XYZ file of C-alpha atoms in Angstrom:
754
model
C -0.019 0.042 0.004
C 2.848 2.343 0.948
C 4.635 1.558 -2.338
C 1.489 2.290 -4.289
C 0.921 5.614 -2.515
C 4.470 6.676 -3.179
C 4.212 5.580 -6.867
C 1.014 7.577 -7.209
C 2.666 10.614 -5.670
C 5.654 10.142 -8.036
C 3.345 10.014 -11.067
C 1.556 13.167 -9.920
C 4.743 15.178 -9.693
C 5.908 13.881 -13.052
C 2.561 14.750 -14.813
C 1.641 17.869 -13.202
C 4.767 19.490 -11.703
C 7.433 18.702 -14.251
C 8.919 22.154 -13.525
C 10.253 20.664 -10.396
C 12.570 18.275 -12.176
C 16.258 19.184 -11.962
C 17.853 20.646 -15.056
C 21.141 18.942 -14.325
C 21.031 15.632 -12.902
C 19.175 12.346 -13.291
C 15.583 11.513 -12.392
C 16.864 9.059 -9.627
C 18.770 11.975 -7.950
C 15.629 14.021 -7.935
C 13.588 11.153 -6.600
C 16.107 10.561 -3.708
C 15.640 14.229 -2.494
C 11.759 14.008 -2.106
C 10.491 13.456 1.420
C 7.944 10.630 1.797
C 4.461 11.385 3.249
C 4.137 11.401 7.082
C 1.481 10.824 9.726
C 0.651 14.037 11.400
C -1.198 12.557 14.427
C -0.231 9.177 15.869
C -2.276 7.322 18.532
C -0.289 4.112 18.987
C 0.827 3.102 22.518
C 4.463 3.224 21.399
C 4.005 6.783 19.982
C 2.442 7.890 23.324
C 5.211 6.366 25.312
C 7.967 7.698 23.033
C 6.522 11.253 23.239
C 6.704 11.233 27.058
C 10.360 9.897 27.302
C 11.595 13.370 26.812
C 10.448 14.323 30.330
C 12.153 11.379 32.129
C 15.662 12.785 32.614
C 14.409 16.009 34.216
C 11.921 14.154 36.428
C 14.551 11.696 37.698
C 17.046 14.408 38.447
C 14.360 16.630 40.175
C 13.241 13.661 42.158
C 16.801 13.045 43.381
C 17.091 16.695 44.373
C 13.793 16.535 46.297
C 15.045 13.588 48.240
C 18.388 15.272 49.016
C 16.516 18.363 50.266
C 13.781 16.665 52.353
C 15.948 13.886 53.808
C 18.885 16.188 54.726
C 21.783 14.297 53.307
C 25.430 14.980 54.157
C 28.065 14.922 51.483
C 31.685 15.473 52.482
C 33.648 17.185 55.197
C 35.001 20.659 54.780
C 38.590 20.378 53.617
C 38.149 17.010 51.759
C 40.719 16.831 48.965
C 37.981 15.879 46.460
C 35.411 18.508 47.439
C 36.409 21.107 44.769
C 36.161 18.436 42.088
C 32.763 17.305 43.286
C 31.390 20.875 43.363
C 32.714 21.731 39.958
C 31.269 18.560 38.568
C 27.915 19.196 40.045
C 27.768 22.508 38.176
C 27.889 20.656 34.936
C 25.153 18.349 36.155
C 23.024 21.369 37.100
C 23.396 22.771 33.627
C 22.392 19.480 32.085
C 19.393 19.451 34.333
C 18.425 22.952 33.111
C 18.566 21.780 29.563
C 16.442 18.654 30.327
C 13.730 20.871 32.038
C 13.783 23.400 29.166
C 13.415 20.479 26.619
C 10.562 19.146 28.701
C 8.773 22.555 28.757
C 9.222 22.879 25.028
C 7.604 19.456 24.500
C 4.599 20.541 26.627
C 4.009 23.809 24.929
C 4.599 22.263 21.403
C 1.976 19.532 22.206
C -0.589 22.226 23.194
C 0.251 24.231 20.051
C -0.131 21.218 17.727
C -3.366 20.316 19.374
C -4.752 23.859 19.054
C -3.636 24.128 15.397
C -5.036 20.859 14.213
C -8.010 20.128 16.503
C -9.204 23.220 18.213
C -9.966 26.770 17.138
C -6.459 27.689 16.137
C -3.592 29.683 17.650
C -2.963 33.377 17.765
C -0.097 34.218 15.388
C 2.033 35.662 18.193
C 1.980 32.258 20.084
C 2.910 30.233 17.016
C 6.635 30.328 17.618
C 6.455 30.637 21.436
C 7.642 27.087 22.048
C 10.939 28.124 20.382
C 11.477 31.077 22.657
C 10.960 29.794 26.078
C 13.391 31.413 28.446
C 13.652 34.585 26.384
C 12.296 37.188 28.759
C 12.269 39.777 25.922
C 9.507 37.697 24.263
C 7.182 38.127 27.320
C 7.405 41.960 26.905
C 7.172 41.997 23.102
C 4.302 42.952 20.904
C 4.299 39.500 19.505
C 3.362 37.988 22.911
C 0.958 40.680 24.126
C -0.709 40.909 20.670
C -1.513 37.117 20.982
C -2.457 37.487 24.707
C -4.881 40.334 24.100
C -6.617 38.426 21.370
C -8.952 37.322 24.121
C -10.678 40.629 23.949
C -11.827 39.745 20.320
C -12.518 36.039 21.082
C -13.869 34.199 24.076
C -11.583 34.519 27.064
C -12.072 30.860 27.964
C -10.424 29.961 24.638
C -7.117 31.753 25.115
C -6.663 31.965 28.923
C -5.234 28.410 29.344
C -2.813 28.919 26.407
C -1.714 32.340 27.669
C -1.031 30.920 31.123
C 0.846 27.968 29.657
C 3.147 30.108 27.532
C 3.798 32.736 30.262
C 4.455 30.104 33.002
C 6.620 27.954 30.856
C 8.658 30.871 29.632
C 9.273 32.105 33.226
C 10.153 28.623 34.402
C 12.621 28.169 31.607
C 14.376 31.399 32.802
C 14.658 30.396 36.509
C 14.988 26.617 36.495
C 18.756 27.089 35.874
C 19.573 28.878 39.167
C 16.880 26.790 40.927
C 18.562 23.616 39.931
C 21.978 24.930 40.870
C 20.684 26.042 44.346
C 19.411 22.410 45.016
C 22.220 20.649 43.203
C 25.301 22.373 44.732
C 25.706 21.357 48.409
C 25.852 24.066 51.062
C 28.711 24.531 53.452
C 27.112 24.463 56.816
C 26.677 22.453 60.076
C 24.941 19.157 59.549
C 23.694 16.706 62.263
C 25.480 13.405 62.886
C 22.955 10.838 63.830
C 23.845 8.530 66.659
C 27.261 9.925 67.362
C 27.919 7.300 69.966
C 26.468 4.398 67.967
C 27.838 1.009 68.884
C 29.203 2.289 72.220
C 28.178 1.705 75.766
C 28.994 5.110 77.024
C 26.763 7.459 78.937
C 27.511 10.650 80.763
C 25.805 11.862 83.841
C 25.912 14.823 86.214
C 25.600 13.514 89.783
C 22.777 15.947 90.652
C 19.058 15.883 90.315
C 17.413 18.253 87.831
C 16.193 20.556 90.614
C 19.688 20.797 92.066
C 21.546 21.996 88.804
C 20.216 25.526 88.795
C 18.668 26.011 92.232
C 16.309 28.876 93.199
C 18.104 29.389 96.537
C 21.871 29.846 96.633
C 22.610 28.837 100.155
C 25.740 27.906 102.286
C 25.285 24.325 101.311
C 26.719 25.025 97.896
C 30.000 26.315 99.360
C 31.386 22.916 100.243
C 33.394 22.301 97.051
C 34.874 18.747 96.812
C 37.971 20.265 95.552
C 38.514 23.177 98.073
C 41.767 23.453 100.086
C 39.930 23.691 103.418
C 37.435 20.894 103.628
C 35.778 22.382 106.789
C 35.424 25.972 105.587
C 34.744 25.257 101.927
C 34.564 28.273 99.652
C 34.643 30.672 102.591
C 38.240 29.765 103.369
C 41.081 32.107 102.728
C 42.459 31.964 99.164
C 39.446 29.897 98.127
C 39.484 31.977 94.825
C 42.203 29.435 93.802
C 39.505 26.783 93.796
C 37.741 26.757 90.351
C 34.452 25.568 91.846
C 34.199 28.621 94.317
C 32.338 31.827 93.614
C 35.373 33.959 93.794
C 37.433 31.936 91.306
C 37.114 34.541 88.581
C 38.058 37.501 90.743
C 41.613 37.510 89.506
C 40.591 37.777 85.808
C 37.958 40.391 86.488
C 40.306 42.531 88.531
C 42.976 42.373 85.888
C 40.611 43.445 83.252
C 39.295 46.389 85.325
C 42.920 47.386 86.004
C 43.920 47.452 82.280
C 40.719 48.538 80.453
C 37.730 49.662 82.567
C 39.133 52.993 83.640
C 38.595 53.871 79.915
C 34.826 53.248 80.382
C 34.819 50.288 78.057
C 32.088 47.646 78.264
C 33.618 44.379 79.408
C 33.926 41.087 77.419
C 36.293 39.065 79.559
C 37.689 35.800 78.541
C 37.796 33.193 81.508
C 39.909 30.132 80.803
C 39.277 26.752 82.356
C 42.403 24.632 82.619
C 40.611 21.189 83.105
C 38.233 21.512 80.226
C 40.636 23.512 78.053
C 37.745 25.835 77.202
C 37.249 29.656 77.448
C 34.009 31.414 78.414
C 32.997 35.054 77.747
C 31.940 37.120 80.700
C 30.078 39.879 78.958
C 28.439 43.102 80.280
C 25.981 45.180 78.323
C 26.771 48.796 77.471
C 24.071 50.949 78.957
C 23.722 54.743 79.439
C 26.446 55.410 82.050
C 24.285 58.086 83.727
C 21.737 55.361 84.727
C 24.265 53.404 86.864
C 22.702 50.120 85.641
C 24.596 47.171 84.223
C 23.735 43.651 83.135
C 26.229 40.787 83.109
C 26.018 37.202 82.029
C 28.274 34.096 81.478
C 27.707 30.430 80.489
C 27.872 27.924 83.334
C 31.360 26.422 84.086
C 30.122 22.841 84.584
C 28.463 22.707 81.113
C 31.349 24.421 79.322
C 33.887 22.115 80.990
C 31.912 19.023 80.040
C 31.973 20.018 76.397
C 35.860 20.482 76.591
C 36.574 17.274 78.320
C 34.098 15.149 76.228
C 35.481 16.637 73.062
C 38.950 15.548 74.040
C 37.596 12.204 74.957
C 35.853 11.671 71.628
C 39.067 12.722 69.729
C 40.628 9.436 71.122
C 37.811 7.184 69.860
C 37.998 5.161 66.739
C 34.365 5.930 65.877
C 33.206 8.212 63.139
C 32.739 11.073 65.579
C 36.322 10.920 66.522
C 37.417 11.336 63.037
C 35.406 14.288 61.920
C 37.368 17.084 60.262
C 35.404 19.781 62.286
C 32.813 18.559 64.877
C 30.496 20.716 66.963
C 29.297 19.509 70.400
C 25.934 20.768 71.737
C 24.975 19.442 75.182
C 21.520 19.196 76.686
C 19.980 17.469 79.758
C 17.570 14.617 79.092
C 14.835 15.767 81.463
C 15.210 19.538 80.897
C 14.179 21.633 77.977
C 16.920 24.160 78.285
C 20.397 24.742 79.696
C 20.589 27.833 81.828
C 23.105 30.626 82.688
C 23.068 33.413 85.128
C 22.051 36.899 84.224
C 22.679 39.556 86.871
C 21.529 43.209 87.073
C 23.187 45.725 89.262
C 22.224 49.360 89.875
C 24.338 51.868 91.827
C 23.848 55.527 92.733
C 26.221 58.152 93.858
C 25.737 60.213 97.066
C 28.210 62.527 98.832
C 28.912 62.524 102.586
C 26.879 65.567 102.996
C 23.817 64.105 101.365
C 20.774 62.827 103.360
C 18.467 59.928 102.767
C 21.013 57.656 101.130
C 18.997 54.757 99.794
C 19.399 51.584 97.687
C 18.378 52.203 94.112
C 16.200 49.757 92.156
C 14.059 51.762 89.708
C 16.073 50.559 86.671
C 16.099 46.912 87.612
C 13.969 44.833 85.223
C 11.614 42.288 86.877
C 11.310 44.082 90.185
C 7.656 44.428 91.037
C 5.961 46.612 93.542
C 5.324 43.471 95.732
C 9.090 43.272 96.208
C 9.884 46.976 96.749
C 6.995 48.446 98.560
C 6.646 52.248 98.756
C 9.266 53.305 101.318
C 12.905 54.027 100.323
C 15.529 51.598 101.357
C 17.824 53.661 103.495
C 21.317 52.597 104.329
C 21.362 51.236 107.900
C 23.292 53.258 110.546
C 25.343 50.207 111.395
C 27.326 50.621 108.133
C 30.135 53.280 108.413
C 29.873 55.541 105.350
C 31.940 58.435 106.692
C 35.119 57.459 104.884
C 36.857 54.391 103.587
C 38.501 52.663 106.466
C 41.687 51.758 104.459
C 41.826 55.061 102.749
C 41.025 53.676 99.435
C 37.894 51.658 99.063
C 35.326 49.976 101.339
C 32.486 47.440 100.473
C 29.765 46.292 102.681
C 26.855 43.898 102.110
C 23.491 45.178 103.195
C 21.030 42.937 105.047
C 17.805 43.175 102.929
C 15.557 41.511 105.527
C 14.307 44.836 107.006
C 13.163 46.027 103.621
C 11.458 43.041 102.048
C 10.714 39.408 103.025
C 12.125 36.503 100.922
C 13.464 39.014 98.439
C 15.804 37.856 95.691
C 17.542 41.174 95.910
C 21.051 41.784 97.229
C 22.184 45.083 98.537
C 25.774 46.524 98.929
C 27.633 49.758 99.458
C 30.905 51.098 98.094
C 32.642 53.916 100.095
C 35.547 55.747 98.408
C 36.849 59.238 97.560
C 35.439 61.055 94.529
C 37.471 63.122 92.149
C 36.593 66.274 93.984
C 37.966 64.961 97.215
C 34.693 64.237 99.057
C 33.554 60.838 100.345
C 31.467 59.120 97.789
C 28.784 56.610 98.979
C 27.593 54.209 96.231
C 24.607 52.028 97.294
C 23.926 49.203 94.928
C 21.042 46.720 94.396
C 21.502 43.415 92.709
C 18.966 41.068 91.070
C 19.865 37.659 89.574
C 18.070 35.200 87.271
C 18.672 31.975 85.518
C 17.913 32.403 81.815
C 17.824 29.730 79.063
C 20.798 29.436 76.749
C 22.086 27.175 73.974
C 25.832 26.601 74.028
C 28.205 24.710 71.728
C 31.852 24.081 71.193
C 33.757 24.007 67.911
C 37.036 22.469 69.162
C 38.844 22.371 65.899
C 38.704 26.149 65.529
C 39.169 27.387 69.154
C 38.256 26.568 72.612
C 35.695 29.261 73.040
C 32.160 28.285 74.311
C 29.610 29.843 71.855
C 26.185 30.786 72.851
C 22.939 31.931 71.146
C 22.403 34.836 73.478
C 25.812 36.599 74.216
C 24.250 40.050 74.783
C 22.806 40.065 78.270
C 20.818 43.257 77.924
C 18.877 41.898 74.921
C 17.949 38.717 76.905
C 16.469 40.993 79.666
C 14.670 43.274 77.293
C 13.140 40.332 75.475
C 11.774 38.789 78.611
C 10.710 41.731 80.798
C 8.133 44.238 79.844
C 9.504 47.736 80.329
C 6.167 49.415 81.364
C 4.840 46.857 83.803
C 8.337 45.718 84.830
C 7.198 42.209 85.007
C 8.233 39.072 83.126
C 6.415 38.813 79.917
C 7.478 35.106 79.841
C 7.648 33.768 83.338
C 9.223 30.494 82.461
C 12.168 32.073 80.654
C 13.543 33.910 83.703
C 14.051 32.076 86.950
C 14.677 34.325 89.982
C 17.588 33.516 92.265
C 17.625 34.097 96.017
C 21.188 34.480 97.164
C 22.010 33.929 100.799
C 24.339 36.273 102.733
C 26.908 33.542 103.501
C 27.262 32.752 99.761
C 27.551 36.401 98.901
C 30.347 36.841 101.429
C 32.549 34.413 99.555
C 32.686 36.842 96.549
C 34.211 39.419 98.740
C 37.043 37.425 100.448
C 40.317 38.991 101.477
C 42.554 39.530 98.508
C 46.087 37.822 98.832
C 46.982 37.968 95.237
C 49.254 40.857 94.100
C 47.555 44.111 93.299
C 49.481 46.911 91.666
C 47.020 49.657 92.700
C 46.735 50.100 95.641
C 49.054 48.306 97.930
C 46.766 48.259 100.939
C 45.155 44.958 101.951
C 41.682 44.938 100.288
C 38.842 42.497 99.687
C 38.220 41.016 96.186
C 35.342 43.505 95.316
C 37.386 46.407 96.798
C 40.507 45.456 94.734
C 38.451 45.420 91.538
C 36.795 48.758 92.142
C 39.989 50.409 93.407
C 41.482 50.167 89.889
C 39.175 53.005 88.901
C 41.448 55.416 90.763
C 45.023 56.260 91.683
C 47.201 57.996 94.263
C 47.660 61.786 93.828
C 50.854 63.696 94.496
C 49.780 64.366 98.149
C 49.339 60.615 98.685
C 45.504 61.021 98.697
C 43.691 58.363 96.714
C 40.738 59.264 94.511
C 38.467 57.633 91.957
C 39.420 59.166 88.563
C 37.847 57.187 85.547
C 38.066 58.442 82.002
C 34.297 59.133 82.035
C 34.440 61.356 85.105
C 32.294 61.279 88.117
C 29.006 60.591 86.164
C 30.448 57.211 84.950
C 31.314 55.923 88.493
C 27.795 54.326 89.367
C 27.721 52.466 86.016
C 31.387 51.298 86.381
C 30.832 50.007 89.933
C 27.472 48.327 89.000
C 29.298 46.597 86.172
C 32.098 45.334 88.420
C 29.567 44.073 90.946
C 27.359 42.331 88.392
C 30.385 40.622 86.786
C 31.512 39.207 90.174
C 28.168 37.881 91.081
C 27.373 36.486 87.493
C 30.764 34.633 87.519
C 30.175 33.241 91.008
C 26.728 32.030 90.016
C 28.215 30.338 86.872
C 30.287 28.073 89.198
C 27.368 26.734 91.202
C 27.703 22.983 91.422
C 30.770 22.921 89.252
C 32.651 21.023 91.982
C 30.776 17.779 91.198
C 32.578 15.821 88.579
C 30.570 14.597 85.638
C 30.529 10.896 85.496
C 31.306 8.753 82.345
C 29.610 5.425 82.771
C 30.910 2.682 80.553
C 28.824 -0.514 80.485
C 30.287 -3.914 79.862
C 28.958 -4.419 76.311
C 25.279 -4.470 76.409
C 25.004 -5.581 80.066
C 23.545 -2.688 82.139
C 24.073 -4.512 85.487
C 27.862 -3.969 85.378
C 30.019 -1.125 84.304
C 32.860 1.205 85.135
C 32.469 4.814 86.487
C 34.998 7.337 85.407
C 35.538 11.046 86.230
C 35.132 12.852 82.878
C 37.312 15.690 84.083
C 40.312 13.346 83.936
C 39.314 10.284 81.632
C 40.191 12.223 78.504
C 43.912 12.223 79.345
C 43.917 8.387 79.446
C 44.411 7.822 83.125
C 42.260 7.126 86.082
C 42.033 9.510 89.069
C 39.944 8.872 91.986
C 36.685 10.832 92.608
C 37.130 14.077 94.486
C 36.427 14.300 98.315
C 32.869 14.726 99.439
C 31.619 13.641 96.093
C 28.299 12.476 97.548
C 26.640 9.927 95.252
C 29.878 8.790 93.525
C 30.423 5.700 95.478
C 29.510 2.085 94.866
C 25.741 2.945 95.350
C 25.982 5.475 92.483
C 27.441 2.767 90.212
C 24.073 1.131 90.463
C 22.208 4.416 90.311
C 23.908 5.472 87.131
C 21.989 2.799 85.164
C 18.767 4.667 85.715
C 18.489 7.793 83.583
C 15.570 8.997 85.674
C 17.310 8.385 88.882
C 16.886 11.363 91.396
C 20.593 11.355 91.968
C 21.718 12.064 88.457
C 20.860 13.751 85.237
C 21.938 12.372 81.896
C 23.746 14.535 79.421
C 22.503 14.243 75.786
C 25.159 15.043 73.187
C 24.213 16.476 69.834
C 27.044 16.336 67.344
C 27.190 18.255 64.245
C 29.804 18.241 61.492
C 30.947 21.106 59.250
C 30.868 20.208 55.604
C 28.840 20.139 52.415
C 25.284 18.710 52.366
C 21.774 19.161 51.255
C 18.648 20.104 53.243
C 16.146 22.752 54.071
C 17.910 24.123 57.141
C 18.410 28.025 57.052
C 17.674 28.109 53.364
C 14.846 30.234 51.984
C 16.483 29.936 48.498
C 16.319 26.192 48.945
C 12.587 26.453 49.407
C 12.200 28.705 46.441
C 14.161 26.231 44.303
C 12.088 23.377 45.400
C 8.801 25.210 44.607
C 10.102 26.031 41.124
C 11.083 22.400 40.336
C 7.833 21.069 41.937
C 5.887 23.385 39.558
C 7.490 21.786 36.569
C 7.106 18.413 38.071
C 3.264 18.949 38.438
C 3.161 20.339 34.838
C 4.726 17.128 33.495
C 2.243 14.884 35.489
C -0.747 16.758 34.152
C 0.707 16.837 30.605
C 1.354 13.059 30.665
C -2.149 12.331 31.892
C -3.587 14.487 29.052
C -1.434 12.794 26.461
C -2.191 9.245 27.579
C -5.910 9.617 28.491
C -6.958 12.669 26.337
C -7.640 10.470 23.301
C -6.199 12.900 20.780
C -2.792 11.377 20.415
C 0.514 12.939 19.820
C 2.323 14.735 16.897
C 5.989 15.247 16.069
C 5.213 17.878 13.434
C 6.906 21.328 13.417
C 9.459 20.482 16.211
C 11.659 23.194 14.937
C 11.521 26.628 13.511
C 12.822 25.196 10.173
C 9.888 22.793 9.963
C 7.352 25.508 10.770
C 8.854 27.721 8.127
C 8.472 24.942 5.617
C 4.846 24.556 6.504
C 4.260 28.296 5.986
C 6.205 28.207 2.749
C 3.982 25.524 1.265
C 0.754 27.244 2.511
C -1.418 29.643 0.468
C -1.705 33.193 1.798
C -5.010 34.610 3.033
C -7.411 35.641 0.277
C -8.701 38.639 2.076
C -5.370 40.183 2.443
C -5.391 40.454 6.190
C -1.759 39.664 6.411
C -0.825 42.051 3.694
C 2.260 44.258 3.949
C 3.957 41.963 6.471
C 6.699 40.562 4.289
C 9.172 43.109 5.780
C 7.896 42.846 9.343
C 4.826 43.278 11.597
C 4.219 46.694 13.223
C 0.688 46.485 14.728
C 0.131 44.419 17.849
C -3.195 43.542 16.510
C -1.764 41.551 13.746
C -0.197 39.095 16.170
C -3.654 38.321 17.369
C -4.789 36.935 14.023
C -5.713 33.274 14.543
C -4.007 30.666 12.382
C -4.780 26.977 12.098
C -3.488 23.991 10.224
C -5.957 22.513 7.661
C -5.877 19.708 5.098
C -6.184 20.735 1.550
C -8.128 17.709 0.447
C -10.251 15.189 2.315
C -9.373 12.147 0.207
C -6.766 10.907 -2.099
C -3.041 10.363 -1.579
C -2.038 14.047 -2.395
C -3.410 15.572 0.783
C -1.135 18.032 2.465
C -1.249 20.402 5.378
C -1.085 24.189 5.348
C -1.477 27.220 7.607
C -4.439 29.333 7.096
C -5.998 32.300 8.824
C -9.641 32.014 9.832
C -12.254 33.608 11.923
C -15.506 32.102 13.221
C -15.314 29.034 11.067
C -14.626 30.907 7.796
C -11.379 29.977 6.164
C -9.512 33.119 4.831
C -7.828 31.458 1.871
C -8.406 30.215 -1.553
C -7.959 26.648 -0.814
C -10.430 24.150 -1.998
C -11.643 21.041 -0.214
C -14.513 19.806 1.613
C -15.443 21.787 4.756
C -14.685 19.979 8.039
C -15.290 20.901 11.677
C -16.157 24.654 11.723
C -15.873 24.849 7.933
C -12.303 23.654 7.931
C -10.976 20.330 6.705
C -9.671 18.649 9.870
C -6.417 16.821 10.320
C -7.077 13.085 10.816
C -5.220 10.714 12.956
C -3.216 7.940 11.280
C -3.466 9.633 7.914
C -0.292 10.452 5.867
C 0.093 14.014 4.454
C 2.555 14.889 1.717
């Protein structure tokens, strides 16, 4: 049948179009150049399947990227010798992905165009070549596009809106799928979670304290009996107890040194406190506030939690597990039965009075979180029992004030500095202190430095975020936990100072030594306060010193209890070995410190119970720094996924239409050249509506002219297809043939056209 059809076509050309025969060359050469007839619309299963294969590469790559993003997949460590090669290679894969998506979009638009040209009511002239211009944004702003888009004003809107949307969306997608693919394809350099960091180990770590004991509401004298202290009977109240890291006064040396070197310049503190055992550093920071207010806020992460990170990091570095081999790990501790770790945040407010002033009272108007129930209406006058006439040592005096006469069960502390002001008068500086525990997240990046990082380093911002300025009450009561400090505990912050002090040489207490560095001896051997900010800065400077000492002391609460590393014998929970985490990382066993309470044989049994009232399990989250895929901290990732999902959905809908739509598929006019060939073999409109367009189209309205593909004949083997303009079922051409749907000969499925 095919041979007969071809012979018939050959005879037709020989009899009717002999002018097409070549002047030079043989008949066989001419015959070899003629294209055979082709089927315009195919409905076979193989044709439907083959038409949809073009979408497969884009869908497979997009699906892989979706999995990488949703599953959070880790790639390689930072510093891996092959990381650059991998990143560069993925850029080529991303470009290939962009090409496959653009090819897929072109196939979708072409299918819609072919269907509209051959089966529906035609296509506006401006949309005819739209499939070949996807990704060209200049097309979307051209008269060609808008002339076709506004054709809906002359025809039914329901006819053109879907096509207008398809062309516009496909063109925009083709422009942005490239960067969207690259964003999802190229892994990000970030911190990524390491699941089960202690997998296949029998190691657990515990703090030998119940959850209510870690950050107590009341700081009493029972917390002064450090297991490490030099004098077991006196605890942290002993002379030189500031040499014991677990005592409240242990940071006094560092604070005093910083004040001596920097604070006379009226600089907000940010002091580094080093811990020898954990090999970590903590920042003791104080907020910069208006110095005329005499108000300061200081904060520092807890020593026990910081040290545990340092010692555990060193312990992990000796393990043969994956966590011990990470190029750059991050340790994040938490307690199993608590929602947050906590750190102290301390406010202090001081005022300046001279010796000739009356009604010298403790200030509290700037302290956040102090309600009228605590303060009452009467001023808190300095008691007569405190000598405020002049400093007894000629330099600086400090006295704690008993707050019981002013308020019952108050969390407030009171104190008074007495010294000489720059004008030679006795200055009295009454101060009030308010302390809280506040939630904090801390972590350690041991391969970079030993500094304990935190999510809330600025103490003033913590306070302002949790306490309403107008009502002076906590806006989130669970966030700030008030601390009641007992007088015996407070006294240990102000122990006699036995370490060398350059200025002055007199024997002072710890708080007095720190504050004394704000002044110097004059030529007449009289000592006076003389900060760079002048007399007005003195209340703020003294409140800063006081808040730093108290904050550091609170950060050492319960730090004398050694964290326990419990190593089970295989999977047997009934037996195991207890080790002191503070020393286990150096590869040797050192006995538990004195007075360690639960750390005897009984505790070895208790350690098996995570919910034991005698211990709190430490949960370790480990992250690694490297390249990976995921949604974390990436708005651009979400945008990229949305873009690729849109294309994914378009493909699903398109495949469903192709397979179940019943029309079939066509491979006609897949390139601009084929479309030009169709136009070349088509007769022009008889009514001249496309006249004067051979040198270009100027009017936008012309692009809205509707074109459709029709068959020139409805029978015989010489049928061919041509473009024609039409309107309302009337063909605007001179072509003959039997009228089909709407007065136009339709293109039939399975029929070959010449």
